[in-house]
Short mmCIF file of C-alpha atoms and ligand atoms in Angstrom, two decimals:
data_model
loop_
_atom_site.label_atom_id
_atom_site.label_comp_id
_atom_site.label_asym_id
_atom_site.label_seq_id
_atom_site.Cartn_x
_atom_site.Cartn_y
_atom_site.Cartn_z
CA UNK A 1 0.00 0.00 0.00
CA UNK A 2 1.47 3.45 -0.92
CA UNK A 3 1.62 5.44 1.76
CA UNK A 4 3.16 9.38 1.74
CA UNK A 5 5.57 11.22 -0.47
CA UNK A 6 6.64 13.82 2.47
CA UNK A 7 9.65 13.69 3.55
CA UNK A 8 10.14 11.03 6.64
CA UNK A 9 12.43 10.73 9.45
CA UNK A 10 11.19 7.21 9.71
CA UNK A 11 13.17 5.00 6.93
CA UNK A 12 12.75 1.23 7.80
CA UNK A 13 11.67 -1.42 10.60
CA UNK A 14 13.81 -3.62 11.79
CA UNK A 15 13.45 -7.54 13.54
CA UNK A 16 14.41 -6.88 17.12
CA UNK A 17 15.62 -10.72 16.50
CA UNK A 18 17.33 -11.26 13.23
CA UNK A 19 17.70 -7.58 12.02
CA UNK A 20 15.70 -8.35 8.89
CA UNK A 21 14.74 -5.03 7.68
CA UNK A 22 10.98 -4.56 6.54
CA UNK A 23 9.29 -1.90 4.27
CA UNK A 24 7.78 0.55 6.62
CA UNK A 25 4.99 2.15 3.60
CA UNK A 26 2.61 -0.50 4.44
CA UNK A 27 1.01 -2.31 7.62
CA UNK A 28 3.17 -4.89 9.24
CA UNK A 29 2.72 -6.78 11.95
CA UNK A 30 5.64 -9.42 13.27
CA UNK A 31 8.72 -10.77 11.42
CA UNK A 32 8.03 -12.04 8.12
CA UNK A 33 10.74 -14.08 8.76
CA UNK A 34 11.46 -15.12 12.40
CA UNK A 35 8.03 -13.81 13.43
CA UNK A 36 9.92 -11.45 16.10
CA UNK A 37 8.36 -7.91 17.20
CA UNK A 38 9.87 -5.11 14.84
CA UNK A 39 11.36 -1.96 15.53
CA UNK A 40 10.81 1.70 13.95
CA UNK A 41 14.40 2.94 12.48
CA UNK A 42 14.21 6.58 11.90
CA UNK A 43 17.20 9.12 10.30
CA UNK A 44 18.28 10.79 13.79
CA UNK A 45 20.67 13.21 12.05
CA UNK A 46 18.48 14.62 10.22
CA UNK A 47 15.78 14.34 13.17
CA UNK A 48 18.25 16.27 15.19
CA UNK A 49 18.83 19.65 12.33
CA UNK A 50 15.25 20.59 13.93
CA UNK A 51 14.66 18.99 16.91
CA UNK A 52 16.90 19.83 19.94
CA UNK A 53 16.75 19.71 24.03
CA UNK A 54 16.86 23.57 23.89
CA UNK A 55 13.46 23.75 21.38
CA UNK A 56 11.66 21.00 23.05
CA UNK A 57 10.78 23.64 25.70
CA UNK A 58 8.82 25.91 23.32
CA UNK A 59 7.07 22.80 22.25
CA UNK A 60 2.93 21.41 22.37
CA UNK A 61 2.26 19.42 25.80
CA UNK A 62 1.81 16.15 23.98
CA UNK A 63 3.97 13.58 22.86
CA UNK A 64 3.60 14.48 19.21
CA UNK A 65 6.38 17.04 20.62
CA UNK A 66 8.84 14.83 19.79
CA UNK A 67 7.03 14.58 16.16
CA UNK A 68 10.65 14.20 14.16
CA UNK A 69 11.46 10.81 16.36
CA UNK A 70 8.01 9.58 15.82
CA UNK A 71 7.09 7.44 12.63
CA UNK A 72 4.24 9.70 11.05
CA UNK A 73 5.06 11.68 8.00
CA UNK A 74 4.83 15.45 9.07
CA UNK A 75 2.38 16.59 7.06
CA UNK A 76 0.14 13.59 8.63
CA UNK A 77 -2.12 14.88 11.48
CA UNK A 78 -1.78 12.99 14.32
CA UNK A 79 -5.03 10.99 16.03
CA UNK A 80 -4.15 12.50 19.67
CA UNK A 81 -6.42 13.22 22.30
CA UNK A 82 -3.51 14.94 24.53
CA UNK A 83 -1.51 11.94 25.61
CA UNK A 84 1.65 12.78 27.23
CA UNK A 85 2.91 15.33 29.21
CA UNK A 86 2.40 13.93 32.58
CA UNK A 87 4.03 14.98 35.84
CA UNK A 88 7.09 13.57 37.44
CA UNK A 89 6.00 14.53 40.76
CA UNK A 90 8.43 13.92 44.35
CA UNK A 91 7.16 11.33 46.96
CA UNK A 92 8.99 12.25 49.64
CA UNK A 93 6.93 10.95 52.86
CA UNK A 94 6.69 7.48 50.99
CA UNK A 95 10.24 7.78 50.13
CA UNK A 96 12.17 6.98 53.69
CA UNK A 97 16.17 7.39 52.35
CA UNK A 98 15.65 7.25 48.52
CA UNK A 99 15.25 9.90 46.12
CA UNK A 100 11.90 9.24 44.48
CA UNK A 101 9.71 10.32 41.93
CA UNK A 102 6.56 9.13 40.44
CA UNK A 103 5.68 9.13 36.76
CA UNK A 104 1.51 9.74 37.07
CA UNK A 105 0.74 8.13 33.80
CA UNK A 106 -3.00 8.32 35.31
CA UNK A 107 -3.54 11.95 33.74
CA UNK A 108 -3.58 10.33 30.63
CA UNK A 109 -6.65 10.46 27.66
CA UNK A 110 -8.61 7.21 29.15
CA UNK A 111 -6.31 6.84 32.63
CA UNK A 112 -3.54 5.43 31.79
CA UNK A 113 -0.23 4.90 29.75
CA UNK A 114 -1.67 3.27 27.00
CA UNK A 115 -2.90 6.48 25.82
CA UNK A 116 0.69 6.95 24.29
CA UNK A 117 0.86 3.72 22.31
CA UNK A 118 -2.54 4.03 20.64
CA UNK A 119 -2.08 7.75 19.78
CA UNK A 120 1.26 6.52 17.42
CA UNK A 121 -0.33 2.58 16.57
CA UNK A 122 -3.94 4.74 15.29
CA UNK A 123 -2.51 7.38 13.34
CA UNK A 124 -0.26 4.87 11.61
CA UNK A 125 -2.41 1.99 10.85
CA UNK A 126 -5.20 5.03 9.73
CA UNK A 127 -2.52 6.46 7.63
CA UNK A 128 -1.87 3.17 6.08
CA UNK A 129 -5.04 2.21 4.97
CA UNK A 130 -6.36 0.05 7.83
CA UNK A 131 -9.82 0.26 8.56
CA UNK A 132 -10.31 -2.61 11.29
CA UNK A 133 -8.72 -3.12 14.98
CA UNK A 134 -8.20 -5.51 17.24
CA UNK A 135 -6.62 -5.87 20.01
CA UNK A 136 -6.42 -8.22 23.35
CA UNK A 137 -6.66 -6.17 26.50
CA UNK A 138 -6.23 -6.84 30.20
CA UNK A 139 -8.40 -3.77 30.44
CA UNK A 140 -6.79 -0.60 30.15
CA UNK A 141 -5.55 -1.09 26.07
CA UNK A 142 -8.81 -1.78 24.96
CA UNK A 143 -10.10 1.53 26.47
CA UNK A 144 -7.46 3.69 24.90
CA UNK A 145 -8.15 1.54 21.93
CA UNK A 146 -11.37 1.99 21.46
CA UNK A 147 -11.25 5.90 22.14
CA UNK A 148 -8.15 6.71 19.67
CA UNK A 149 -10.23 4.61 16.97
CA UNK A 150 -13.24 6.77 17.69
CA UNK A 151 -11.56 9.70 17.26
CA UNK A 152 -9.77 8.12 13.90
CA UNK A 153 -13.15 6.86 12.79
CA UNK A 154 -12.15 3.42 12.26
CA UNK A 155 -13.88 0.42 13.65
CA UNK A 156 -12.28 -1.57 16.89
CA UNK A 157 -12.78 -5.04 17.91
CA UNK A 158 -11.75 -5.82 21.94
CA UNK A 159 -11.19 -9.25 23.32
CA UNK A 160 -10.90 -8.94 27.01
CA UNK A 161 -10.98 -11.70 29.71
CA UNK A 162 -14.31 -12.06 30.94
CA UNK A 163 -12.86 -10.79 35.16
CA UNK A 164 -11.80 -7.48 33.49
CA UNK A 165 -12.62 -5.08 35.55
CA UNK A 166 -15.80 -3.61 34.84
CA UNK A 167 -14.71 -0.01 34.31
CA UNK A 168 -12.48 -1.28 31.48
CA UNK A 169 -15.64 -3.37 29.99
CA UNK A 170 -17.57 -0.32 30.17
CA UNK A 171 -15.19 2.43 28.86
CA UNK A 172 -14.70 0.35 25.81
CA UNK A 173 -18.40 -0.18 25.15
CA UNK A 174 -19.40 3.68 25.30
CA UNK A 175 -16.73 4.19 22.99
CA UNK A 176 -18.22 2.27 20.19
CA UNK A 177 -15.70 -0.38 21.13
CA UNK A 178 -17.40 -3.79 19.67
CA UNK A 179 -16.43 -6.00 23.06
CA UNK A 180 -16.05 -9.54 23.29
CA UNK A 181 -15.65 -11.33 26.43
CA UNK A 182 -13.25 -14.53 26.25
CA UNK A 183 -13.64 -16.98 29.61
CA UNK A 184 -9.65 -16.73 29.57
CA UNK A 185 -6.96 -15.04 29.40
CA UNK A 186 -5.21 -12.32 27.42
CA UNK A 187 -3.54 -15.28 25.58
CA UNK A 188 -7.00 -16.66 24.86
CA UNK A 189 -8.19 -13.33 23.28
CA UNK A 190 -5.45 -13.26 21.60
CA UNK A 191 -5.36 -16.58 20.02
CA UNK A 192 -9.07 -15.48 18.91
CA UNK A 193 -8.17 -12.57 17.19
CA UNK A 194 -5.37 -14.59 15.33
CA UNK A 195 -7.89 -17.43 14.34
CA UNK A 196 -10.19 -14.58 12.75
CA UNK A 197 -8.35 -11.40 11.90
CA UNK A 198 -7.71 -12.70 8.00
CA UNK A 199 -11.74 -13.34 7.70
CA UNK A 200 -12.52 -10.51 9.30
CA UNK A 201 -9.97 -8.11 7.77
CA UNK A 202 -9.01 -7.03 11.21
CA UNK A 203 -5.46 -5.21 11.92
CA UNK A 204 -3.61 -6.69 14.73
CA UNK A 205 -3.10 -4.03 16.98
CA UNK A 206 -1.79 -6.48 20.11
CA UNK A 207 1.27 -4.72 22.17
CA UNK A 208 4.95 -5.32 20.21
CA UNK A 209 2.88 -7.39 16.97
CA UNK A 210 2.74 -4.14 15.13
CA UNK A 211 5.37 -1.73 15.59
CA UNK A 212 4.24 1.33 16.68
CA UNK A 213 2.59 1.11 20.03
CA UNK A 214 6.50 0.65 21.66
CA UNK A 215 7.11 4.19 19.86
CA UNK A 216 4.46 5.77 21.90
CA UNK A 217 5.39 4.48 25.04
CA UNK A 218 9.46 5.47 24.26
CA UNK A 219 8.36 8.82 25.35
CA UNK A 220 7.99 7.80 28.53
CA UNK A 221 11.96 7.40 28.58
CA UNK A 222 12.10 10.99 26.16
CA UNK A 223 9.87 12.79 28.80
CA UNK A 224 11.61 11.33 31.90
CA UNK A 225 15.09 12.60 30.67
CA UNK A 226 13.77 16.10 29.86
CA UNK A 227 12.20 16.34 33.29
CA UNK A 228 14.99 15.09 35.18
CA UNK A 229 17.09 17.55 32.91
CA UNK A 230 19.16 14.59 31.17
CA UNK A 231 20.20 12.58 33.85
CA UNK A 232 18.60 9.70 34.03
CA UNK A 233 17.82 8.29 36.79
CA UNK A 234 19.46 5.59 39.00
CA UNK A 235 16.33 3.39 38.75
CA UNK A 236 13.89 2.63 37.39
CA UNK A 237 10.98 0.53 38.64
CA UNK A 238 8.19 -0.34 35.90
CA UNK A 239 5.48 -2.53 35.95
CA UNK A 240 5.81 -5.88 33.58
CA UNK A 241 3.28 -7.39 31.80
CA UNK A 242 4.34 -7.29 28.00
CA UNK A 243 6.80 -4.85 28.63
CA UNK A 244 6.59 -2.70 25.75
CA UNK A 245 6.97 0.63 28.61
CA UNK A 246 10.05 -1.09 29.65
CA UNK A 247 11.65 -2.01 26.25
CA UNK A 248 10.11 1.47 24.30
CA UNK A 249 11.99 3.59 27.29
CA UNK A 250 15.34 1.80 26.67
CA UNK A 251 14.76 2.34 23.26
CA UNK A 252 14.46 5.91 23.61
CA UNK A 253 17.52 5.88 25.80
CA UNK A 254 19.68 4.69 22.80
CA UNK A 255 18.36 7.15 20.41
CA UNK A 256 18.62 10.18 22.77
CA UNK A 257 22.76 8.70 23.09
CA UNK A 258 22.58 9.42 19.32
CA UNK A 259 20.97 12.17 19.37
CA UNK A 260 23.77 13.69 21.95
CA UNK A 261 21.16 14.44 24.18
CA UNK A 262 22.67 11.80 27.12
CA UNK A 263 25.64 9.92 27.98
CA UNK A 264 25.75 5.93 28.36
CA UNK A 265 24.59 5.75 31.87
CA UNK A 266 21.53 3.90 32.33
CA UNK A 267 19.19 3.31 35.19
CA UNK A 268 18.98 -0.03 36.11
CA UNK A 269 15.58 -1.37 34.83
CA UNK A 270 13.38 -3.80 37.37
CA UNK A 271 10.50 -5.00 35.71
CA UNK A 272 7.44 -5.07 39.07
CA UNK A 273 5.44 -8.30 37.94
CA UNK A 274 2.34 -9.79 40.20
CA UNK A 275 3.68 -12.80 42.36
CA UNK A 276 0.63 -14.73 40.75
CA UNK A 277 1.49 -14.34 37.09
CA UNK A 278 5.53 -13.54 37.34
CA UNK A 279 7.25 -15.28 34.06
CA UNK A 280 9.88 -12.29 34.11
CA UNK A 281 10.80 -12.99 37.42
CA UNK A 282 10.93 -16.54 37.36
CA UNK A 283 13.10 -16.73 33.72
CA UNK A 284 15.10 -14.10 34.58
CA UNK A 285 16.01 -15.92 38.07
CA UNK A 286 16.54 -18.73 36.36
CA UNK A 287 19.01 -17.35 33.62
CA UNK A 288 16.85 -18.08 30.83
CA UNK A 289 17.14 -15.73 27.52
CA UNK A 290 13.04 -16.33 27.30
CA UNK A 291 10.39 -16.65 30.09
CA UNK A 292 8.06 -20.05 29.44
CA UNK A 293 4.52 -19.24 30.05
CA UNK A 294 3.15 -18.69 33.65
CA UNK A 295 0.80 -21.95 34.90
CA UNK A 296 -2.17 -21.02 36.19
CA UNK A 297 -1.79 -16.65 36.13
CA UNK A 298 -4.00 -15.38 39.00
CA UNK A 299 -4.03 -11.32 40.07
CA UNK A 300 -6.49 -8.73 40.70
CA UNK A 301 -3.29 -6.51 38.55
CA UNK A 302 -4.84 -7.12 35.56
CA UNK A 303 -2.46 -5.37 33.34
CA UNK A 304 0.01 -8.02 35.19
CA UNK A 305 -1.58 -10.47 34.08
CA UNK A 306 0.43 -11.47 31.04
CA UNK A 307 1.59 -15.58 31.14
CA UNK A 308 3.41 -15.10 28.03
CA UNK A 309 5.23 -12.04 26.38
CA UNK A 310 6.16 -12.03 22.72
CA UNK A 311 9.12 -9.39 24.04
CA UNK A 312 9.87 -11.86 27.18
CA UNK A 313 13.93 -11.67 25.51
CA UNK A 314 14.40 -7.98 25.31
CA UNK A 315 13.25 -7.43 28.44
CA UNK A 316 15.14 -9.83 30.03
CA UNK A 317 18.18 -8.37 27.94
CA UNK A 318 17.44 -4.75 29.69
CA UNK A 319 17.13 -6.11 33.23
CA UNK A 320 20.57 -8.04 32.67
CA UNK A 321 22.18 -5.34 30.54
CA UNK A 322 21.35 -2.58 32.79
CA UNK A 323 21.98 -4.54 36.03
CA UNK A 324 18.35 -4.56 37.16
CA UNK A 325 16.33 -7.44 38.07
CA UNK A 326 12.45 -8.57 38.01
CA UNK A 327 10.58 -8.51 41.35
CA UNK A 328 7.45 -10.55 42.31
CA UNK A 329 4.47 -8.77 44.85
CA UNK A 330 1.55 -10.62 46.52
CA UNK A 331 -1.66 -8.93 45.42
CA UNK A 332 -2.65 -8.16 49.42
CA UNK A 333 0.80 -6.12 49.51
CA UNK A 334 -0.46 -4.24 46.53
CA UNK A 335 -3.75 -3.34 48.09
CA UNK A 336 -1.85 -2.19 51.48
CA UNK A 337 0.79 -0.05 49.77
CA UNK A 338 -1.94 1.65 46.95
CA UNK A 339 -3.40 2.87 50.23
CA UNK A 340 0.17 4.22 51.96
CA UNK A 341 0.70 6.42 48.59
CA UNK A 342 -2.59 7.36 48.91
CA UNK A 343 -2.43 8.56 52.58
CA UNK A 344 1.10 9.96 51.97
CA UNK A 345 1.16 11.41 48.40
CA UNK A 346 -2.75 11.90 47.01
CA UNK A 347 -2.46 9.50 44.57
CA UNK A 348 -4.76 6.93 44.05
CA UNK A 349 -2.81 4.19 41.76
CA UNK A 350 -3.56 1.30 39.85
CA UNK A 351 -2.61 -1.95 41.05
CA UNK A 352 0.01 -1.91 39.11
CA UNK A 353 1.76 1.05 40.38
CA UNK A 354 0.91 -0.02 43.75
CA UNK A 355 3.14 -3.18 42.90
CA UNK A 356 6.09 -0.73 42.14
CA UNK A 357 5.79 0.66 45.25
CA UNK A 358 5.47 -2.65 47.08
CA UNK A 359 8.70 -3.42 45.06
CA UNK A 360 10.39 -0.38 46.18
CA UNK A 361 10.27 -1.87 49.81
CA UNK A 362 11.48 -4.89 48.44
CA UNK A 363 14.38 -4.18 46.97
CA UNK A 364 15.17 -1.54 49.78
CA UNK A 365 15.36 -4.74 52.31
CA UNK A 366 16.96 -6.82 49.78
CA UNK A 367 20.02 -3.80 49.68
CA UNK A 368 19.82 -3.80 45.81
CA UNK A 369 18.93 0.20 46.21
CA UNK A 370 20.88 2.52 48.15
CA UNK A 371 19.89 5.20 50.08
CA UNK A 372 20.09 8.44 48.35
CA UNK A 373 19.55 7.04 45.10
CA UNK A 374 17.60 8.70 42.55
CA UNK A 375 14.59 5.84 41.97
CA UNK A 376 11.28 6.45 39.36
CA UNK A 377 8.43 4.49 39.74
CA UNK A 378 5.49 4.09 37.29
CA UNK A 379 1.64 4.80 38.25
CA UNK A 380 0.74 3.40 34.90
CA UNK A 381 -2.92 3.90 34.90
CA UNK A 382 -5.59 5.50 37.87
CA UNK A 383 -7.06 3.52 40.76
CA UNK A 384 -10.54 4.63 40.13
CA UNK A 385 -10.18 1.58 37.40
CA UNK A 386 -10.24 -0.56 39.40
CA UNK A 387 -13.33 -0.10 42.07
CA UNK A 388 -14.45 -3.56 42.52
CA UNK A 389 -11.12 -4.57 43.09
CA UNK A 390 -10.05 -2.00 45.97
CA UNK A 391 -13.68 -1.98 47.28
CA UNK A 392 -13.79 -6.09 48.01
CA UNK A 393 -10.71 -5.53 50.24
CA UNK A 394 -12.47 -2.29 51.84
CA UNK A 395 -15.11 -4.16 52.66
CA UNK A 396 -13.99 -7.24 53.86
CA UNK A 397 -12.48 -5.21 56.42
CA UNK A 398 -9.09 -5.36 56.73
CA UNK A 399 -6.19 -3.49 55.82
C1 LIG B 401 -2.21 -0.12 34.44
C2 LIG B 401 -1.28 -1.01 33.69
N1 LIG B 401 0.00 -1.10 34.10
C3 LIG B 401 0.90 -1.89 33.46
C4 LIG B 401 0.53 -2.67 32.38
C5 LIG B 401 1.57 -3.51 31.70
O1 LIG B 401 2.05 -2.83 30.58
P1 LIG B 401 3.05 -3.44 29.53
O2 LIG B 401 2.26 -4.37 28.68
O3 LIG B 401 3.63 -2.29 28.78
O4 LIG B 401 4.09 -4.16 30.30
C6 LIG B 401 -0.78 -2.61 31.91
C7 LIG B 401 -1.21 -3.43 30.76
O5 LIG B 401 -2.34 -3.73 30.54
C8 LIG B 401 -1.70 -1.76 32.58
O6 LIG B 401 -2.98 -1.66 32.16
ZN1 LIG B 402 13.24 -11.56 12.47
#
């Protein structure tokens, strides 16, 4: 499919396995070859003649700010509904001796960070022709889904586990979302979508099988630089489940290194998974180069709960590489810490982040974080999500 004659920053994808480069004018999905996720490659000299550190400043809110490192064509308007641009706010009375900072990806368009991967994944698969979605979602992907396809006019398809919470179920249906409820898992839904997507003429818009969603979420690692004016942190905690956050930021850290924009220190990366569903943990424990999928997943983190992660081996490469590690937290410690941040900071987080928090503690006991470090933590996506959830341990009295 032809796509744009403007000029493009983007030039090519390329495997993240076998390096096999792929035309980047039409939709693509994995590997044609080794059926690996693929990566954008765009020209960062000449992304750098107009966009610099010092211009960024005078720049749109968004995340289209960093439009030259992004794979639309410029004279492409973006699908956005104002994704980005979210606080790196100080948590000092949660913080005992560490330095840390929390990322509120809950200010998003739809409440969390997957905002940023469906504003990029929309506006490309629009711009090249695609006219169907679908997509597997723990929850929070199928809302910001199914609103960036509103606003693109194209039609979505969501599987979703039938537990999802019901705020996610909802969301998606009042945004013209057509929903399907699997009696599963997000592996189930996604097997679905695979079985049907050539009848149907759906695209395949599941995390790291097409290649854009990872570029939306690398400005997570573009934003946190700027805020923490280029120096990265000492660590970073993120919570795993197909761990495009964790493997778009370190993406981003490489091409800001290009760009001349840092030096090659990294944080070390620790990927927060649920102890019930933890196949980073365990794999990378057991110095495996891919995580086997989790028996039996059970969390009420239900963007944790991911058995099986086509990107399992470059996120274990960026927790060895960058001398991090994976950490497992019980779901009760995840429900006790959301409400410590809470009470301490006015934030009330996902599961998820809750589990980076949890993790924080963790690793604090464990000595693998120092105090006085500089550490970042992730509230990927807003607690109100998740009512049923926080509301069953409210009631049955406890903690
Ligand atoms: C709130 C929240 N946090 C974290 C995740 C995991 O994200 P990723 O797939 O990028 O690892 C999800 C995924 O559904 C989520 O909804
Ligand atoms: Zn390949």
């Amino acid at each position: 499919m032809y796509a744009s004659i403007a000029p493009m920053f983007l030039t090519h994808l390329e495997c993240s396995a076998c390096g096999l480069e792929h035309d980047c004018s039409r939709l693509q999905n994995l590997c044609l070859s080794c059926h690996k996720p693929l990566f954008a490659r765009a020209d960062l000299t000449k992304a750098a003649r107009t966009l610099t550190r010092e211009n960024l400043a005078t720049r749109e809110k968004s995340l289209w700010r960093y439009r030259e490192v992004l794979p639309l064509p410029p004279d492409v308007e973006p699908v956005s509904l104002g994704e980005g641009g979210t606080p790196l706010l100080r948590a000092p009375e949660f913080a005992d001796d560490v330095d840390l900072w929390i990322k509120d990806e809950s200010l998003n368009p739809t409440q969390s960070f997957k905002a940023r991967g469906m504003s990029v994944a929309v506006s490309m698969a629009k711009h090249l022709g695609a006219t169907k979605l679908a997509v597997p979602s723990a929850g929070n992907a199928g809302g910001a889904l199914a609103a960036y396809a509103a606003r693109a006019g194209v039609e979505v398809h969501v599987f979703m586990p039938r537990d999802t919470p019901r705020a996610n179920i909802i969301e998606c249906r009042e945004l013209g979302a057509h929903v399907t409820l699997i009696d599963g898992l997000i592996t189930d839904c996604a097997a679905e979508i695979g079985r049907r997507k050539a009848d149907e003429g759906w695209f395949d818009t599941s995390t790291l099988k097409e290649p854009y969603r990872v570029e939306g979420k690398k400005t997570l690692g573009y934003e946190l630089a700027e805020q923490l004016k280029w120096q990265l942190p000492d660590v970073i905690l993120y919570p795993a489940g197909g761990g495009t956050g964790l493997i778009g930021m370190w993406k981003a850290f490489d091409e800001m290194e290009t760009l001349g924009w840092i030096g090659k220190n990294r944080p070390r990366m620790f990927a927060v998974q649920a102890a019930g569903c933890a196949p980073i943990v365990r794999a990378f424990e057991a110095g495996e180069k891919h995580a086997p999928e989790f028996p039996d997943p059970h969390t009420i983190a239900s963007g944790l709960r991911v058995p099986k992660a086509i990107g399992d081996f470059l996120i274990l490469e960026i927790l060895r590489e960058s001398n991090g590690g994976a950490v497992g937290v019980a779901d009760e410690e995840m429900i006790r810490v959301a409400r410590e941040v809470g009470a301490k900071e006015g934030l009330f987080v996902c599961p998820e982040g809750a589990a980076c928090f949890a993790a924080l503690k963790l690793l604090r006991l464990a000595k693998k974080i120092a105090s006085g470090e500089r550490v970042v933590v992730f509230n990927t996506g807003s607690g109100i999500k998740y009512l049923e959830c926080y509301e069953g341990h409210s009631r049955n009295g406890g903690l």
